[in-house]
Coordinates of C-alpha atoms and ligand atoms in Angstrom, one line a residue:
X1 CA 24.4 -73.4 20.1
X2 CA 25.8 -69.8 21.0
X3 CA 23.9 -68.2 23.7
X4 CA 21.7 -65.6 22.7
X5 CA 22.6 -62.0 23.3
X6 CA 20.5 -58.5 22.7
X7 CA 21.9 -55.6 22.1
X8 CA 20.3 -54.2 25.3
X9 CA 21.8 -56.8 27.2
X10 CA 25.3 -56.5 25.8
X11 CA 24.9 -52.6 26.5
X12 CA 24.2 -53.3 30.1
X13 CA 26.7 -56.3 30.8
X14 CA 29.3 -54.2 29.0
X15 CA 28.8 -50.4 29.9
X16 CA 31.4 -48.2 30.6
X17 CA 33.0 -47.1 34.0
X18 CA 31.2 -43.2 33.3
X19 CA 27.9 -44.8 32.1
X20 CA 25.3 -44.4 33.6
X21 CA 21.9 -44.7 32.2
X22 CA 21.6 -41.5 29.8
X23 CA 24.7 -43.2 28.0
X24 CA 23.0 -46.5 28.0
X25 CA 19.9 -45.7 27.3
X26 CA 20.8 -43.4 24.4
X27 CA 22.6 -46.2 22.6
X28 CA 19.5 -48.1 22.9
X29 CA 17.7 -45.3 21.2
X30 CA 20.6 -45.3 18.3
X31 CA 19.1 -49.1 18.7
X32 CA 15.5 -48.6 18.0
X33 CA 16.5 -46.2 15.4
X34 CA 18.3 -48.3 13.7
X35 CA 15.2 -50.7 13.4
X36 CA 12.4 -47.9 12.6
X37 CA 14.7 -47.0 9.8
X38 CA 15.3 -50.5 8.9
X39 CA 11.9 -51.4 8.2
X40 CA 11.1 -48.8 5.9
X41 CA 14.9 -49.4 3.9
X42 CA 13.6 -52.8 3.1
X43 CA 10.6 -52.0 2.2
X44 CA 11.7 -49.0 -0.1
X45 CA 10.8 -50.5 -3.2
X46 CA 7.1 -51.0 -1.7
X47 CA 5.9 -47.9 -0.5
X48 CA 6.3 -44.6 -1.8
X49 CA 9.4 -43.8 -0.1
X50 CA 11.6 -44.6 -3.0
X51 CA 13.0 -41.4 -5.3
X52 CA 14.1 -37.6 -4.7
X53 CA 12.4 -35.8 -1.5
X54 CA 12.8 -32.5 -4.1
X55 CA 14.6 -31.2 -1.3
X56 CA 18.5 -30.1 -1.5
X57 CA 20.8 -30.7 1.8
X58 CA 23.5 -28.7 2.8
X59 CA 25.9 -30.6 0.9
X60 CA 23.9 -29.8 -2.0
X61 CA 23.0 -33.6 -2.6
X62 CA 19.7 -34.2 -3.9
X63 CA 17.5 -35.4 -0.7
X64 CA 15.8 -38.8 -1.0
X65 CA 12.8 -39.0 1.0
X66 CA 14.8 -42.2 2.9
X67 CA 17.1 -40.1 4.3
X68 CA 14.8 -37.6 5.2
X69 CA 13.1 -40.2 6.8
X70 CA 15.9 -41.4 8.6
X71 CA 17.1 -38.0 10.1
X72 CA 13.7 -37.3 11.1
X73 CA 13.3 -40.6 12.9
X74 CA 17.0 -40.2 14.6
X75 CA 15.3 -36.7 15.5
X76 CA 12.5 -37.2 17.1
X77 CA 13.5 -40.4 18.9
X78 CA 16.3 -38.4 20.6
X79 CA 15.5 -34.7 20.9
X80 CA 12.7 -35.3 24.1
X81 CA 15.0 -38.1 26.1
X82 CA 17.2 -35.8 28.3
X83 CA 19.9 -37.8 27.4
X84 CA 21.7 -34.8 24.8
X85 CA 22.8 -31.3 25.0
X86 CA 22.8 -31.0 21.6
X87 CA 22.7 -32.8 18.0
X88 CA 23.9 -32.4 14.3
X89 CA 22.6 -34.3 11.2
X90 CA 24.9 -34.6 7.9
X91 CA 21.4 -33.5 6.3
X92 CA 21.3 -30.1 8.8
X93 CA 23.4 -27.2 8.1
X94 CA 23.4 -26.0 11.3
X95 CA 23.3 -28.0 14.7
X96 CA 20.1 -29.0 16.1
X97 CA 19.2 -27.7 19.5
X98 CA 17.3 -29.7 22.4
X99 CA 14.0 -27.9 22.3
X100 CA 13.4 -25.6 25.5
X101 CA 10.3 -28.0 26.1
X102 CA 12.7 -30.9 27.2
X103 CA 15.0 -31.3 29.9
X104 CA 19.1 -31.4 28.4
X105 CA 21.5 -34.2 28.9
X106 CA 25.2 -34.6 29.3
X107 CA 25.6 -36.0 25.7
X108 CA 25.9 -34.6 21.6
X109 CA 24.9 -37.1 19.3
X110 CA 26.5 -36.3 15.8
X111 CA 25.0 -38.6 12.9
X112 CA 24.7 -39.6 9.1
X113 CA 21.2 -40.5 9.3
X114 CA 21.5 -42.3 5.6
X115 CA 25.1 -42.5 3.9
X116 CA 25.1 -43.6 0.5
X117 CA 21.6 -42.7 -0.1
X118 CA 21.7 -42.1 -3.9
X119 CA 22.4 -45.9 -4.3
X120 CA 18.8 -46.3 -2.9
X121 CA 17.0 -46.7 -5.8
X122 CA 19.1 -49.5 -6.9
X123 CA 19.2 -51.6 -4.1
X124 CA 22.6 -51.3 -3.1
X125 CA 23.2 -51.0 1.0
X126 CA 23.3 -48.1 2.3
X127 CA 24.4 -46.9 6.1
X128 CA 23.8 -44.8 9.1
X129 CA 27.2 -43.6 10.8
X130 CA 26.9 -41.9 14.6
X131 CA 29.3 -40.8 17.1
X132 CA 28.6 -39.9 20.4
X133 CA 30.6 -37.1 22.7
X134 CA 29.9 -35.5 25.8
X135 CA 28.8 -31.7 26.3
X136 CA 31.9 -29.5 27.0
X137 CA 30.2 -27.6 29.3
X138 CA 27.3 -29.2 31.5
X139 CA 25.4 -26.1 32.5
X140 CA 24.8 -24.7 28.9
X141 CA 22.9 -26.3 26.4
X142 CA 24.2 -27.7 23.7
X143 CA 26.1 -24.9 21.7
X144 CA 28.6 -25.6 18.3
X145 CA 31.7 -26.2 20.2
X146 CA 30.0 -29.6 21.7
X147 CA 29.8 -30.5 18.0
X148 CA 33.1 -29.7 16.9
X149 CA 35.3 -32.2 19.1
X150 CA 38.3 -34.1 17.7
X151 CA 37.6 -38.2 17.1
X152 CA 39.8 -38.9 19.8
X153 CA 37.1 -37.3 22.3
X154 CA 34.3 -39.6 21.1
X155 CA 33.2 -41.9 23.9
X156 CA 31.3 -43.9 21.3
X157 CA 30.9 -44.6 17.7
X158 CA 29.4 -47.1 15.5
X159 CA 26.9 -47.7 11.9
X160 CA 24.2 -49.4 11.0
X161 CA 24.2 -51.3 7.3
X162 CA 21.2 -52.0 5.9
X163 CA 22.0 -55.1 3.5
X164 CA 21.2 -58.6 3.0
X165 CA 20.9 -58.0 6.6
X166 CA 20.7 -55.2 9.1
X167 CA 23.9 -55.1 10.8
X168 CA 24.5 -52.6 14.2
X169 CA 28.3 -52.4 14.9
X170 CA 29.2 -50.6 17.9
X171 CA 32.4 -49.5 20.5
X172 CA 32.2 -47.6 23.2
X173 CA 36.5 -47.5 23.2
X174 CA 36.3 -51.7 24.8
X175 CA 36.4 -53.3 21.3
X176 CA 34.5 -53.3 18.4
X177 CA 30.3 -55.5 18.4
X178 CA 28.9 -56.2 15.5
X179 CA 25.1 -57.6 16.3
X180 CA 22.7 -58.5 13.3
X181 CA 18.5 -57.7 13.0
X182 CA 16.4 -60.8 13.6
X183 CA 13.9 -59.1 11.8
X184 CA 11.3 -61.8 13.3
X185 CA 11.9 -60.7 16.8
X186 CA 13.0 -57.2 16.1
X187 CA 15.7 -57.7 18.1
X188 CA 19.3 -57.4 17.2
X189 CA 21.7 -60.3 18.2
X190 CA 25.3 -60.6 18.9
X191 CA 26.7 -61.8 16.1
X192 CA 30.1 -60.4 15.5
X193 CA 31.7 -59.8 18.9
X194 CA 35.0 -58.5 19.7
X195 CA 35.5 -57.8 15.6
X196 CA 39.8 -57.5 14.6
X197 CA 40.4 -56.1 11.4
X198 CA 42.3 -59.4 9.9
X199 CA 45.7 -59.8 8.3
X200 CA 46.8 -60.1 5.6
X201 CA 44.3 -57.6 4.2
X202 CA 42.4 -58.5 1.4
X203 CA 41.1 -56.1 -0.3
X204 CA 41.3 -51.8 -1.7
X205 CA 38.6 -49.7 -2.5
X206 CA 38.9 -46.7 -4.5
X207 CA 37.1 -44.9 -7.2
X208 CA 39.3 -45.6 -10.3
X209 CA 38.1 -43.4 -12.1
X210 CA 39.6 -40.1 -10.2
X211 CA 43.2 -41.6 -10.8
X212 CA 43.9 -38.1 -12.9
X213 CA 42.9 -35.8 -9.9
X214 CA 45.3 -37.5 -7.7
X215 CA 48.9 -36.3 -6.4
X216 CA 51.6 -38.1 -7.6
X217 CA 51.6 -39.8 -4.3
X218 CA 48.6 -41.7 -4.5
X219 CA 48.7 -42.2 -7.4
X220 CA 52.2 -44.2 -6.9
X221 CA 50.2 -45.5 -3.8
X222 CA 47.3 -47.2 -5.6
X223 CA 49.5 -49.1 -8.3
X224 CA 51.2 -50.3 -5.1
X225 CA 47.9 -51.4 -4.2
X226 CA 47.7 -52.8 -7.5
X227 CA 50.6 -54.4 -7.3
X228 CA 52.5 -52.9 -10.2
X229 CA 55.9 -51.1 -10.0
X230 CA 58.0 -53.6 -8.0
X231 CA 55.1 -53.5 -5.4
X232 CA 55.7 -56.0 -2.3
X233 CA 52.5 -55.8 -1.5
X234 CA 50.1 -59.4 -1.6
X235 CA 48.0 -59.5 -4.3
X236 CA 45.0 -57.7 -3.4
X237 CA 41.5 -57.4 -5.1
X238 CA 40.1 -54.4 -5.6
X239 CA 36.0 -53.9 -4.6
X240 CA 34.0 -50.2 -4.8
X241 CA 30.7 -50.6 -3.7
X242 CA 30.5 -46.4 -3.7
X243 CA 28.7 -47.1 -0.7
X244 CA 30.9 -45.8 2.2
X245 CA 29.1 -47.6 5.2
X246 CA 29.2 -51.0 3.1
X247 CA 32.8 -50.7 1.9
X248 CA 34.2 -50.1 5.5
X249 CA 32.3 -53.4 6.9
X250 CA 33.5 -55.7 4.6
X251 CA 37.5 -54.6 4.8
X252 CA 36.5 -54.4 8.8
X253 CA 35.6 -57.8 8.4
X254 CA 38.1 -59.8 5.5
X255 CA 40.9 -57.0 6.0
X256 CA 41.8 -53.9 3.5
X257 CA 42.1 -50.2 2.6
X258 CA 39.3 -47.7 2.0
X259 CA 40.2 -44.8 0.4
X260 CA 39.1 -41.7 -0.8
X261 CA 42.2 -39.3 -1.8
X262 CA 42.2 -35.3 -2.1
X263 CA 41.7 -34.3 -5.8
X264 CA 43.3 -31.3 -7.3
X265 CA 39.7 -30.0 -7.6
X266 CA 38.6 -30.9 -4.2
X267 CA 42.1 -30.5 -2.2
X268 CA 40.2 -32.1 1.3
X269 CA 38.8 -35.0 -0.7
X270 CA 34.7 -35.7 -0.2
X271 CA 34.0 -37.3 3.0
X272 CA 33.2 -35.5 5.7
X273 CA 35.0 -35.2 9.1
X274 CA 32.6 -35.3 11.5
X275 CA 30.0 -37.6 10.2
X276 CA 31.9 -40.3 8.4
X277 CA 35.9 -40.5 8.9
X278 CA 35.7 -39.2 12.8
X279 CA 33.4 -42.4 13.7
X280 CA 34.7 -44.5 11.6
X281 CA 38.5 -44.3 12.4
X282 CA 37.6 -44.6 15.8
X283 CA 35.6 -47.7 15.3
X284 CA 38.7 -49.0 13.2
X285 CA 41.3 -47.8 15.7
X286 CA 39.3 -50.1 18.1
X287 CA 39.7 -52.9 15.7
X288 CA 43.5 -52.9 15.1
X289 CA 43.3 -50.8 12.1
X290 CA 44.2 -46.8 11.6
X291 CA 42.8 -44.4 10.0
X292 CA 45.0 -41.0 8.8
X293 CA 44.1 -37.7 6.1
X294 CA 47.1 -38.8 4.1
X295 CA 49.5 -37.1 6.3
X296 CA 47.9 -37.8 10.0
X297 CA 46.1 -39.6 12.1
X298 CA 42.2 -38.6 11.5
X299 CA 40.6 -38.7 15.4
X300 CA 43.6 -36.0 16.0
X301 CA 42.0 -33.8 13.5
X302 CA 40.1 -30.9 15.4
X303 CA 37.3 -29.7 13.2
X304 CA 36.9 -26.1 13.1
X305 CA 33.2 -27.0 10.9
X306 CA 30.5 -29.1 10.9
X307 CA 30.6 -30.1 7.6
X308 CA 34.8 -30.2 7.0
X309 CA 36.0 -32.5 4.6
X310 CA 38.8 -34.5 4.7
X311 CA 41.0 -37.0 2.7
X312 CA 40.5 -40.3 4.0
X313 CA 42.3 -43.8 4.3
X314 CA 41.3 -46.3 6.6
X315 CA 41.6 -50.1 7.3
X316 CA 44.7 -52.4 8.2
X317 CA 47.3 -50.2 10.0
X318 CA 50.1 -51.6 7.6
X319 CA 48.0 -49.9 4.3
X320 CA 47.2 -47.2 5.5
X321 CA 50.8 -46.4 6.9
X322 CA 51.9 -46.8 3.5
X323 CA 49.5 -44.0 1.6
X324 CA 51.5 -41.9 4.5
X325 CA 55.4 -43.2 3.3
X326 CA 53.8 -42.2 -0.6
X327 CA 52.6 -39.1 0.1
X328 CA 55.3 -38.0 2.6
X329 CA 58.1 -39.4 -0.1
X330 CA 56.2 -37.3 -3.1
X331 CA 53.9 -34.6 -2.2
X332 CA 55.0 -33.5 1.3
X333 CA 58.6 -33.3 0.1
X334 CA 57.7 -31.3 -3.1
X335 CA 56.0 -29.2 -1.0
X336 CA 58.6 -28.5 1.0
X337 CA 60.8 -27.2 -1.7
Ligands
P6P401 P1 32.0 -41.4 -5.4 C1 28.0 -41.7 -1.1 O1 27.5 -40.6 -1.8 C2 29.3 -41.3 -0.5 O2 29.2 -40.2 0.4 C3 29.9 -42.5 0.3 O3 28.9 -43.3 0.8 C4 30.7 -43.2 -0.8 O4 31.8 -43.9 -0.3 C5 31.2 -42.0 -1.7 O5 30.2 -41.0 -1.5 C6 31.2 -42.4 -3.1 O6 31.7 -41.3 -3.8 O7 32.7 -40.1 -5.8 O8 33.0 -42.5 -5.6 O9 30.7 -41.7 -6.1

């Protein structure tokens, strides 16, 4: 039998050389998050947390009252620690200041508290995407700069999927941990360690039904994907879940491509820098895997706001190079006259 692991005992075997315990203790508060927000998302259907909050976000997305639930929980488990300088929610327009009250840390904490919420209602899993940085400048507290550091800056990153099980996956730049929720112990366990995004890949993942609103690039990408037009590519199965969180795990785990392309009527695509492709192309980076905007790498990206959108595609280093060859063989050169 595998020896048993915690999460808080993986954190303290395995923190890094500038950790000391702010950093470790504030991934164990991402930790007991993660289970406070876990109980109620498998209970949804029980208690009257289910529907709209009647409350708009920033991104003008309908609220559900989960992931109001969820940001307020992420709140108010980390605003009083003195581990952060400063935080921002997806669900926030602006960032969210340590109150005076408490004492500051060296740390921003930058989160999704629920991705994918509007699949709540219908059971789908759904996902909570952090990233942790440190404060640009100790003495001040937390100010927007903090917030607005490239992916390459993070010192941490990870999600939490709440599924058929509740999944933490983690890296603090030494690999990628997935640990699932004993849900009888409330404690999560090592499940998943030292995760490699495998070869061959798999799988895509892609919203079909945007094919129209794509360059010409991506469009000749995907029915490579597809394996149409002479494409050398192995045959690969296509799975959407429209889920971001839930999409990335399982082509982090069996190998693929997540994509969501520019559209002529959204020119920097959906997803949003800071919350969803920053974190995760780090965590995928650690894994063997790349993420880029089409053109670039992602974590090279410097974000000049919190909520910047950006093309993504992410998953096995060989895929995602490819969306670059298309898009650099027919967009970037009609561009270029
Ligand atoms: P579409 C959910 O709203 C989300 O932000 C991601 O979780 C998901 O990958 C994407 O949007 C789905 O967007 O346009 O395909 O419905």
């Amino acid at each position: 039998m595998r020896k048993i692991v915690t999460i808080e005992r993986f954190i303290l075997d395995n923190q890094p050389a500038h950790a000391r315990g702010d950093f470790t203790n504030l991934l164990y508060d991402i930790a007991l998050a993660a289970k406070v927000i876990a109980h109620q998302t498998t209970r949804a259907g029980l208690v009257d947390i289910l529907g709209r909050a009647g409350s708009v976000n920033i991104q003008g997305e309908q609220q559900m009252k989960l992931d109001v639930f969820a940001d307020d929980v992420i709140f108010r488990l980390c605003d009083h620690t003195g581990r952060l300088c400063v935080m921002a929610s997806e669900e926030r327009e602006d960032i969210i200041p340590i109150p005076q009250e408490f004492s500051k840390g060296r740390y921003v904490l930058v989160y999704d508290p629920l991705d994918g919420s509007s699949n709540i209602d219908v059971n789908v899993s759904i996902g909570t995407i952090f990233s942790i940085y440190r404060c640009r400048e100790w003495e001040t507290r937390g100010r927007l700069e903090d917030c607005l550091q490239k992916g390459r800056d993070l010192v941490a990153a990870g999600y939490i999927l709440y599924g058929s099980s509740t999944m933490l996956v983690y890296s603090t730049g030494a690999g990628v941990h997935g640990f699932t929720l004993d849900p009888d112990v409330g404690e999560f366990l090592l499940s998943h360690p030292d995760i490699m995004i495998p070869e061959p890949p798999r799988y895509y993942s892609v919203n079909h039904s945007y094919f129209g609103r794509w360059t010409t690039g991506v469009q000749k990408y995907v029915r490579w994907l597809q394996g149409l037009d002479d494409s050398d590519v192995s045959p690969l199965s296509e799975r959407y879940i429209g889920s971001l969180v839930a999409d990335f795990h399982r082509n982090l785990l069996r190998g693929g491509v997540f994509l969501y392309p520019a559209e002529a009527n959204k020119l920097t695509g959906k997803l949003r820098l800071l919350y969803e492709a920053a974190p995760l192309g780090f965590l995928v980076e650690q894994a063997g895997g790349y993420a880029s905007d089409g053109r670039g790498p992602i974590l090279d990206i410097e974000p000049v706001g919190l909520h910047q959108r950006v093309p993504m595609f992410v998953g096995n280093r060989s895929l995602v190079e490819k969306a670059e060859a298309f898009i650099r063989e027919y967009d970037m050169a009609k561009e270029e006259g």
